[in-house]
mmCIF file of C-alpha atoms in Angstrom:
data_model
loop_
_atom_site.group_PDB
_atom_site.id
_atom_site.type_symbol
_atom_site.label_atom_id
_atom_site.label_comp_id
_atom_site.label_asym_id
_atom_site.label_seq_id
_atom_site.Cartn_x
_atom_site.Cartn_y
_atom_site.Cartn_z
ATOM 1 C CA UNK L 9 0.000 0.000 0.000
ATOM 2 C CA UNK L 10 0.829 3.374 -0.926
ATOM 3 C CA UNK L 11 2.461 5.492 1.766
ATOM 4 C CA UNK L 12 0.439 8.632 1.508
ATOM 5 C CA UNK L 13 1.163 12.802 2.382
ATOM 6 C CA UNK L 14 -1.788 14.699 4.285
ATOM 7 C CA UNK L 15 -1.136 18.648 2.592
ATOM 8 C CA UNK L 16 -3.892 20.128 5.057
ATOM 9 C CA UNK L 17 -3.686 22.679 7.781
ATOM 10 C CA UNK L 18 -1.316 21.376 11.059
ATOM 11 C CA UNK L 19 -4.431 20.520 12.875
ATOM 12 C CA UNK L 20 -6.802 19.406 10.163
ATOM 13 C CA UNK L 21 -3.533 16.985 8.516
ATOM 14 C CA UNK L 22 -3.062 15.399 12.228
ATOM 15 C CA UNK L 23 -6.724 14.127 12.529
ATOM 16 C CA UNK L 24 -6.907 12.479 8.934
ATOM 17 C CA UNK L 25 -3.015 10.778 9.425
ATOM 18 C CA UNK L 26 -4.664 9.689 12.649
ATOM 19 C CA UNK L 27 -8.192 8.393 11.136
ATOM 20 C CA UNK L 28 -6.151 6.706 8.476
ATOM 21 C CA UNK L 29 -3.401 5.263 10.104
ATOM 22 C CA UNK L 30 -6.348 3.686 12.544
ATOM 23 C CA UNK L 31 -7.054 2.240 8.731
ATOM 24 C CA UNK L 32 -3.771 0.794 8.355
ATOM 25 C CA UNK L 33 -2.272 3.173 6.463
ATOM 26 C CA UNK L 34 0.785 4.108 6.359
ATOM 27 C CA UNK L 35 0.070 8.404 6.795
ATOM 28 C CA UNK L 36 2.176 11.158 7.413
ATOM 29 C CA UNK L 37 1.027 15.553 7.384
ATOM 30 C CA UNK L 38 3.197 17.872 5.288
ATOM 31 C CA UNK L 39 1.152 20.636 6.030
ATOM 32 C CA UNK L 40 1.278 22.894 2.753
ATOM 33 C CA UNK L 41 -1.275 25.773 4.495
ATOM 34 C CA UNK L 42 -0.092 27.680 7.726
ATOM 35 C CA UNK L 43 -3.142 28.861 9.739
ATOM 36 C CA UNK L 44 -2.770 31.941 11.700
ATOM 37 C CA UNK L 45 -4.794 34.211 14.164
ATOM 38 C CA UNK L 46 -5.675 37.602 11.817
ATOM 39 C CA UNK L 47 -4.677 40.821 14.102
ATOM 40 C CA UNK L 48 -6.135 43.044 11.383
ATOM 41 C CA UNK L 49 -9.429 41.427 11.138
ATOM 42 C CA UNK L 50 -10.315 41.321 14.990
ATOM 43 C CA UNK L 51 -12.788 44.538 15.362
ATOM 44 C CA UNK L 52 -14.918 43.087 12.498
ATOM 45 C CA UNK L 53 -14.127 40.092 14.130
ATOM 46 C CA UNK L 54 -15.609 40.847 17.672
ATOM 47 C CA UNK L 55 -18.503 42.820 16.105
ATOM 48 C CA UNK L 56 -19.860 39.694 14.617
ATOM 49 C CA UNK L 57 -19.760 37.804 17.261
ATOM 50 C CA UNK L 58 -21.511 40.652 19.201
ATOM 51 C CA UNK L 59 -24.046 40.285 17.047
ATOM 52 C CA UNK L 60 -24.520 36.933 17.288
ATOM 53 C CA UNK L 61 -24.117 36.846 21.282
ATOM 54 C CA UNK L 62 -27.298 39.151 22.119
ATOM 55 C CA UNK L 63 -30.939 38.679 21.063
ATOM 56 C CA UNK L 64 -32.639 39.285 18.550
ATOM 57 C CA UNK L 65 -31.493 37.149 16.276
ATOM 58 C CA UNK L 66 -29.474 38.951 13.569
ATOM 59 C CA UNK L 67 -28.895 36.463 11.157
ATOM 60 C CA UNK L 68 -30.745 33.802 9.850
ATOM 61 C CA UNK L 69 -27.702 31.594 9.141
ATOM 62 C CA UNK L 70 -23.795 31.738 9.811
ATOM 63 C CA UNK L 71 -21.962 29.619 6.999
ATOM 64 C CA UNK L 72 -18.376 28.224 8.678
ATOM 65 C CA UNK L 73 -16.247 27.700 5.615
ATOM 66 C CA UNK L 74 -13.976 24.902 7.938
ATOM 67 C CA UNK L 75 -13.181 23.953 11.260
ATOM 68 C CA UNK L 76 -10.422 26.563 11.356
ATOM 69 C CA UNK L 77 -13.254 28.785 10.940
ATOM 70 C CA UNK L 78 -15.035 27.654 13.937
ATOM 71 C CA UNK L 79 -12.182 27.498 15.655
ATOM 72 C CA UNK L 80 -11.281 30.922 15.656
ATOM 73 C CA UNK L 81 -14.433 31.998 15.717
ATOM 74 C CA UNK L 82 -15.323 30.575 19.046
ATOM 75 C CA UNK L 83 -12.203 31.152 20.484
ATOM 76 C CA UNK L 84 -13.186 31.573 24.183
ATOM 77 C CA UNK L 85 -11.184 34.380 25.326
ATOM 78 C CA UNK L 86 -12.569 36.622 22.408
ATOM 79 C CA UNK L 87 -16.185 35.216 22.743
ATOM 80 C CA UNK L 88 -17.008 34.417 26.121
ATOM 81 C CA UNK L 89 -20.746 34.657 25.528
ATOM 82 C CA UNK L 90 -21.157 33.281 22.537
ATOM 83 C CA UNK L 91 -21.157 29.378 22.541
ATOM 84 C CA UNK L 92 -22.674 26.815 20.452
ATOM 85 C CA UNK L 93 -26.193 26.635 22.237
ATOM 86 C CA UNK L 94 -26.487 30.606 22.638
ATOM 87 C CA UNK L 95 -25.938 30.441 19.042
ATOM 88 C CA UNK L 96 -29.053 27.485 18.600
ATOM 89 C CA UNK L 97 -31.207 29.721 21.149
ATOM 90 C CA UNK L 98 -30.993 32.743 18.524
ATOM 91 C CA UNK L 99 -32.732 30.565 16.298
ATOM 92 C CA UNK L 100 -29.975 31.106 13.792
ATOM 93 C CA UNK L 101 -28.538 28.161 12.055
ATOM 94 C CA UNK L 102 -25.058 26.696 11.671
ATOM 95 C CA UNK L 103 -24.160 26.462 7.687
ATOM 96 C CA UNK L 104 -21.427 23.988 7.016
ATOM 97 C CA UNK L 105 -19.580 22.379 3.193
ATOM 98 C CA UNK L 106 -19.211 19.421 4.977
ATOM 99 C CA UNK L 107 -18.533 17.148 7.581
ATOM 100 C CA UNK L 108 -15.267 17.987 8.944
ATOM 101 C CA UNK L 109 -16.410 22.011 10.172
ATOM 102 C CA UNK L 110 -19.811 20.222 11.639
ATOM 103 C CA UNK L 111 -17.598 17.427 13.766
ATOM 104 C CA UNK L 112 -16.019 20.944 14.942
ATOM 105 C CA UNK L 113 -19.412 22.971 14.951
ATOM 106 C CA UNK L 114 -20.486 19.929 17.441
ATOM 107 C CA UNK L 115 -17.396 20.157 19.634
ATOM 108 C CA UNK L 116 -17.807 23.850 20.407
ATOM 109 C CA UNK L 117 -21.771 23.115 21.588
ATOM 110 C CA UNK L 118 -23.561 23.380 18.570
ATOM 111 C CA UNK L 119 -26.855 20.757 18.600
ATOM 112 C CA UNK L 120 -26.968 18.388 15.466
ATOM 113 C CA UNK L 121 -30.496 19.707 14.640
ATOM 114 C CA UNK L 122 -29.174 23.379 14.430
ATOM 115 C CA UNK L 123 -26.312 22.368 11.731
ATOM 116 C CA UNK L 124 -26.945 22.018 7.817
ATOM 117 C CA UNK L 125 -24.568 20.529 5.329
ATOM 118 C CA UNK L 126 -23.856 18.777 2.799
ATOM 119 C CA UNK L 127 -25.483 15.145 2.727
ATOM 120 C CA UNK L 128 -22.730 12.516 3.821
ATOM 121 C CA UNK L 129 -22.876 10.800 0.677
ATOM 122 C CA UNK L 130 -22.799 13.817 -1.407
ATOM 123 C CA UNK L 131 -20.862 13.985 -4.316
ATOM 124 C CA UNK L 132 -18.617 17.092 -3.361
ATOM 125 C CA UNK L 133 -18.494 18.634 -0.051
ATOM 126 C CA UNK L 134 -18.419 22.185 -1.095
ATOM 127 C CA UNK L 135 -20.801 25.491 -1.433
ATOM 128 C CA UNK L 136 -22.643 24.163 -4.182
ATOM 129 C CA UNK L 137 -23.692 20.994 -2.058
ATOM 130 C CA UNK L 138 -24.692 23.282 0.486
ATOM 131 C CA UNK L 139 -26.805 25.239 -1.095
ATOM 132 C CA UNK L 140 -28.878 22.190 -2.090
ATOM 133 C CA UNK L 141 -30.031 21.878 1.159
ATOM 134 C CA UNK L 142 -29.960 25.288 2.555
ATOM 135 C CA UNK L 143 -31.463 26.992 -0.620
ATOM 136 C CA UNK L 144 -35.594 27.208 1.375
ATOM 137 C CA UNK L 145 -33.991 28.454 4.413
ATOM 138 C CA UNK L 146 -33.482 31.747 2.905
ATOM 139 C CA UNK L 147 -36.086 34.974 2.553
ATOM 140 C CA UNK L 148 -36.372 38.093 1.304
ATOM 141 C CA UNK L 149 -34.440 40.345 3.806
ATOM 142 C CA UNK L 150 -32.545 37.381 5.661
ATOM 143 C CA UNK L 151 -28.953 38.226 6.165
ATOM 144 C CA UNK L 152 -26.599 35.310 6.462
ATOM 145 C CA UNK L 153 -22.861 35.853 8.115
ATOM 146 C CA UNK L 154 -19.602 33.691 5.896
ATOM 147 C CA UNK L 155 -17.452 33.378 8.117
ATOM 148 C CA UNK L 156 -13.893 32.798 6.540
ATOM 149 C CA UNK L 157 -10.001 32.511 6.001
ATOM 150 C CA UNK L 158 -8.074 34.714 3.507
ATOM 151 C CA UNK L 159 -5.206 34.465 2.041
ATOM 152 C CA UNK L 160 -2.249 36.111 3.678
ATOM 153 C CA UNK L 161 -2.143 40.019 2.382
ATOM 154 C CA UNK L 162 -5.625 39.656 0.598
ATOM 155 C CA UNK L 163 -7.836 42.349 1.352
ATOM 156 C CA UNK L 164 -10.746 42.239 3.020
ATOM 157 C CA UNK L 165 -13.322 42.173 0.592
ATOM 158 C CA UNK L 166 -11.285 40.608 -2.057
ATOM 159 C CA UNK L 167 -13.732 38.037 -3.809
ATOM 160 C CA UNK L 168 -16.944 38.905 -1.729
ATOM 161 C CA UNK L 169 -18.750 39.927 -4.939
ATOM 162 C CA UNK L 170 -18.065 36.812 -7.103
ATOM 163 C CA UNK L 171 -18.422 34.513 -4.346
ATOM 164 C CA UNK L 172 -20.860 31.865 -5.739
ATOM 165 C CA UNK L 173 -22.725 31.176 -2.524
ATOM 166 C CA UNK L 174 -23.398 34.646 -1.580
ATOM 167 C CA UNK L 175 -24.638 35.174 -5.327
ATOM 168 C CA UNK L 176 -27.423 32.743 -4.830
ATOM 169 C CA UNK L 177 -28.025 33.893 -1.368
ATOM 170 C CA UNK L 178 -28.654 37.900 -3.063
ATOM 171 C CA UNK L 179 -30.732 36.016 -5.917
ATOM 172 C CA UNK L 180 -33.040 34.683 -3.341
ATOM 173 C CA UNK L 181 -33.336 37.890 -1.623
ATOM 174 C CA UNK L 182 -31.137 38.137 1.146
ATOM 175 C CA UNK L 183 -27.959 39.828 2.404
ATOM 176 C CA UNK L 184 -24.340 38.764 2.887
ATOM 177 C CA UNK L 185 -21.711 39.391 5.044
ATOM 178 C CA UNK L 186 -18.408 38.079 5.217
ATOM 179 C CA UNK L 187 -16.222 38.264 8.267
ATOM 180 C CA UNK L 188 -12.212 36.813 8.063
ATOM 181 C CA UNK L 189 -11.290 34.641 11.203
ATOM 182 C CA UNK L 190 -7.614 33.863 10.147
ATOM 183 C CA UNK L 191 -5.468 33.959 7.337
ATOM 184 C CA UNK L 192 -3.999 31.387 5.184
ATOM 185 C CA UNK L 193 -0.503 31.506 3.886
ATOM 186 C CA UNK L 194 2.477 29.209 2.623
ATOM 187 C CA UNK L 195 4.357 26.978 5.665
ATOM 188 C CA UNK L 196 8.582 27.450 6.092
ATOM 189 C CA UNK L 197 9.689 24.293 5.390
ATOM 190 C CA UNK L 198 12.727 23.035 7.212
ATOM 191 C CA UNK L 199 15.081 20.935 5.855
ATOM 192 C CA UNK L 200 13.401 17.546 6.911
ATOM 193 C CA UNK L 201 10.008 18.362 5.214
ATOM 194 C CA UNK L 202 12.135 19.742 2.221
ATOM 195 C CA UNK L 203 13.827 16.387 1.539
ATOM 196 C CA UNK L 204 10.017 14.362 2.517
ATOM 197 C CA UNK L 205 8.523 16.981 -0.436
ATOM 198 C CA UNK L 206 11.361 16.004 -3.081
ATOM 199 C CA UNK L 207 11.923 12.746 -1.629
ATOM 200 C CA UNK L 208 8.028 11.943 -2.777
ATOM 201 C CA UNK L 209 8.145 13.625 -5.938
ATOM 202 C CA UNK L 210 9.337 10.431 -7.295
ATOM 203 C CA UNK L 211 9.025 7.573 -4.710
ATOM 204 C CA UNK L 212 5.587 6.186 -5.673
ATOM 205 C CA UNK L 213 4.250 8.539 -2.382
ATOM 206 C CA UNK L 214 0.197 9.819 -2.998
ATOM 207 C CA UNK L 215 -0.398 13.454 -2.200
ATOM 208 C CA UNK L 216 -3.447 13.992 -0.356
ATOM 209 C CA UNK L 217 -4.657 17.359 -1.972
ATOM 210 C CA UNK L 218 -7.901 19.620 -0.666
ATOM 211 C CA UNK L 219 -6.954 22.529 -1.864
ATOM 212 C CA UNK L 220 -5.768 24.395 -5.101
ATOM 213 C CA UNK L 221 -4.038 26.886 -2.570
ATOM 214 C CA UNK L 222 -1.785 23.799 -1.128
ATOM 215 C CA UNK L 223 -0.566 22.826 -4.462
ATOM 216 C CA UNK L 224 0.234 26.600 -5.829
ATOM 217 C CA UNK L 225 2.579 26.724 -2.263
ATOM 218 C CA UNK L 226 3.806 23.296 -2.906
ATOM 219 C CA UNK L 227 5.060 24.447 -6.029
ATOM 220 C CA UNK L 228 6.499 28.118 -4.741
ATOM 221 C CA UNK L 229 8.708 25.842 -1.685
ATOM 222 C CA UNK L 230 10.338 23.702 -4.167
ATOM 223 C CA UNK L 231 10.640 25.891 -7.313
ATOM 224 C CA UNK L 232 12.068 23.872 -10.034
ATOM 225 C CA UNK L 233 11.116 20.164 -9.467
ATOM 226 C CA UNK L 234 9.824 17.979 -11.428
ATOM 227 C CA UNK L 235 6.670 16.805 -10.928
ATOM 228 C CA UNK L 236 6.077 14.344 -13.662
ATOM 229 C CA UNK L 237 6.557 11.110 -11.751
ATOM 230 C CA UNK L 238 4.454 12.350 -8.798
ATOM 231 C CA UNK L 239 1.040 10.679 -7.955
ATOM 232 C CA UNK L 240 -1.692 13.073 -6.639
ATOM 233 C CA UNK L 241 -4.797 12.774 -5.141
ATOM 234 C CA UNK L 242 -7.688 15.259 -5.438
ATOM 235 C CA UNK L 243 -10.936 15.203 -3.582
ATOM 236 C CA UNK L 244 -12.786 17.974 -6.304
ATOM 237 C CA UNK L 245 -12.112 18.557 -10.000
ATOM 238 C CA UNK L 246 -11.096 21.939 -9.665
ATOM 239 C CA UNK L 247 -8.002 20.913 -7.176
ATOM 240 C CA UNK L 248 -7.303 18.076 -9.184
ATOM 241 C CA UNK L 249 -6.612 20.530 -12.520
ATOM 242 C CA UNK L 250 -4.824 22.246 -10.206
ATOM 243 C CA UNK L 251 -2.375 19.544 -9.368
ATOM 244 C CA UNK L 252 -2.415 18.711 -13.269
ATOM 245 C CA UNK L 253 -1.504 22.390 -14.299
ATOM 246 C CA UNK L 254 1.409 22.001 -11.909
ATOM 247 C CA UNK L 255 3.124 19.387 -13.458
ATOM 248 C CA UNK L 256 1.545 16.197 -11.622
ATOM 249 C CA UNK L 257 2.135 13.020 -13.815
ATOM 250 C CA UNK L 258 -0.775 10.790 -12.418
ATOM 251 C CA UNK L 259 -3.379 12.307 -10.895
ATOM 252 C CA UNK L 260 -6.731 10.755 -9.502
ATOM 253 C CA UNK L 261 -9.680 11.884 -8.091
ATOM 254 C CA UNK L 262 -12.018 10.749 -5.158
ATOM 255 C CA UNK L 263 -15.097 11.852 -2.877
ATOM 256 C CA UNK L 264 -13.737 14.026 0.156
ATOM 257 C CA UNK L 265 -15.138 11.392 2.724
ATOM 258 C CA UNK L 266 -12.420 9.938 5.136
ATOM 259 C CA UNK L 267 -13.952 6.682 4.195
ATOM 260 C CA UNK L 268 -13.890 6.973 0.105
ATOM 261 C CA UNK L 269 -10.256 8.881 0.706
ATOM 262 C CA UNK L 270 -9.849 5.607 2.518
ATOM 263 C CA UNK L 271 -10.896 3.381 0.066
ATOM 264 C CA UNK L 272 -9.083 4.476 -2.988
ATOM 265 C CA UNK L 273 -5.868 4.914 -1.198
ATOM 266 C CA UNK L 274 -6.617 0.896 -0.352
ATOM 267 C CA UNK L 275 -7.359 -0.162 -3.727
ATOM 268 C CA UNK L 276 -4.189 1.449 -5.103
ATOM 269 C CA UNK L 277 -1.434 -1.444 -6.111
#
């Protein structure tokens, strides 16, 4: 069996090398995002959270794009009213693109019954999904908080108006606002993970991709090599013509599910 790299976030790559080593397979993180707290972004930041702490409800849903997002968002010593069931007494419910941010919705107190997502055996896990399900929550008038990363130096609103989600959220009649929670940005390799990266360029080693962003640092860290004998693994289309525009010889794609992820990585020779 294939020995396979986990590119998530620190925190995010050491649950799935844990649920898949539990799996019997052989699993290691190379974290290709770094997750950090976003100083500039904390008054907006607060203020949402303000909002959401005190009746009456203000929003009629808050959309999590991860479990960083909830994270950060509910991080106790910036929000030490707010917690999950304050949130389910507002009435307001707890959007999610799938089930990783709702396993982290439900550790920070949210009920089940207040959290939408993505049905587990859903094709993708991603905003489209979502709105499938969420799509009749939503009024005229209803304003719906996205709470999200952004890339290191973005600026605050960059992408707000072409966001797809909030698109079909305005076409039904409501408002969006976005809030950032943290910022994403390329890791510092050291010289270990440097010799792991080129070390599985070309040792028969599957990268575990979930992001686009993750492969465009991958390829910024080790400028130069040569992808061609590398053997990727995508869990969406869109990350997996990433991984092809960056020079990946073989690249596959799968469901997102830990237990599809699972099963392909098993069924590999």
């Amino acid at each position: 069996m294939r020995r396979v790299l986990v590119t998530r976030p620190a925190q995010d790559a050491a649950q799935w090398v844990a649920d898949l080593q539990a799996q019997g397979i052989a699993a290691e993180a190379l974290p290709l995002i770094a997750i950090t707290a976003s100083p500039s972004n904390q008054a907006a930041l607060q203020a949402a959270r303000e909002r959401l702490a005190h009746p009456p409800a203000f929003y009629r849903a808050v959309m999590f794009v991860s479990g960083n997002a909830v994270e950060h968002f509910f991080e106790s010593n910036h929000a030490p009213a707010l917690t999950g069931k304050a949130l389910a007494a507002l009435e307001t419910r707890a959007w999610t693109p799938g089930p990783g941010t709702a396993r982290a919705l439900l550790q920070r107190g949210v009920p089940a019954e207040c959290i939408d997502g993505p049905a587990p055996d859903a094709a993708q896990f991603d905003s489209e999904a979502l709105w499938a399900r969420v799509a009749p929550q939503v009024r005229p008038g209803d304003r719906v908080l996205v709470v999200r990363g952004a890339s290191a130096g973005e600026p605050p609103g960059l992408g707000q108006g072409r966001d797809w989600l909030a698109a079909r959220i305005h076409a039904a009649g409501g408002q969006v606002d976005f809030v950032v929670a943290y910022e994403r940005g390329a890791p510092a390799f050291d010289a270990p993970q440097q010799a792991l990266a080129r070390r599985a360029a070309h040792d028969g080693t599957l990268w575990l991709f979930s992001s686009s962003e993750a492969i465009a640092h991958l390829g910024r860290a080790l400028p130069g090599q040569d992808w061609a004998a590398a053997h990727a693994l995508a869990t969406h289309p869109r990350i997996a013509q990433a991984a092809r525009t960056a020079g990946f010889g073989c690249v596959s794609e799968c469901k997102p599910a830990l237990a599809d992820v699972a099963a392909f990585i098993k069924s590999c020779p």
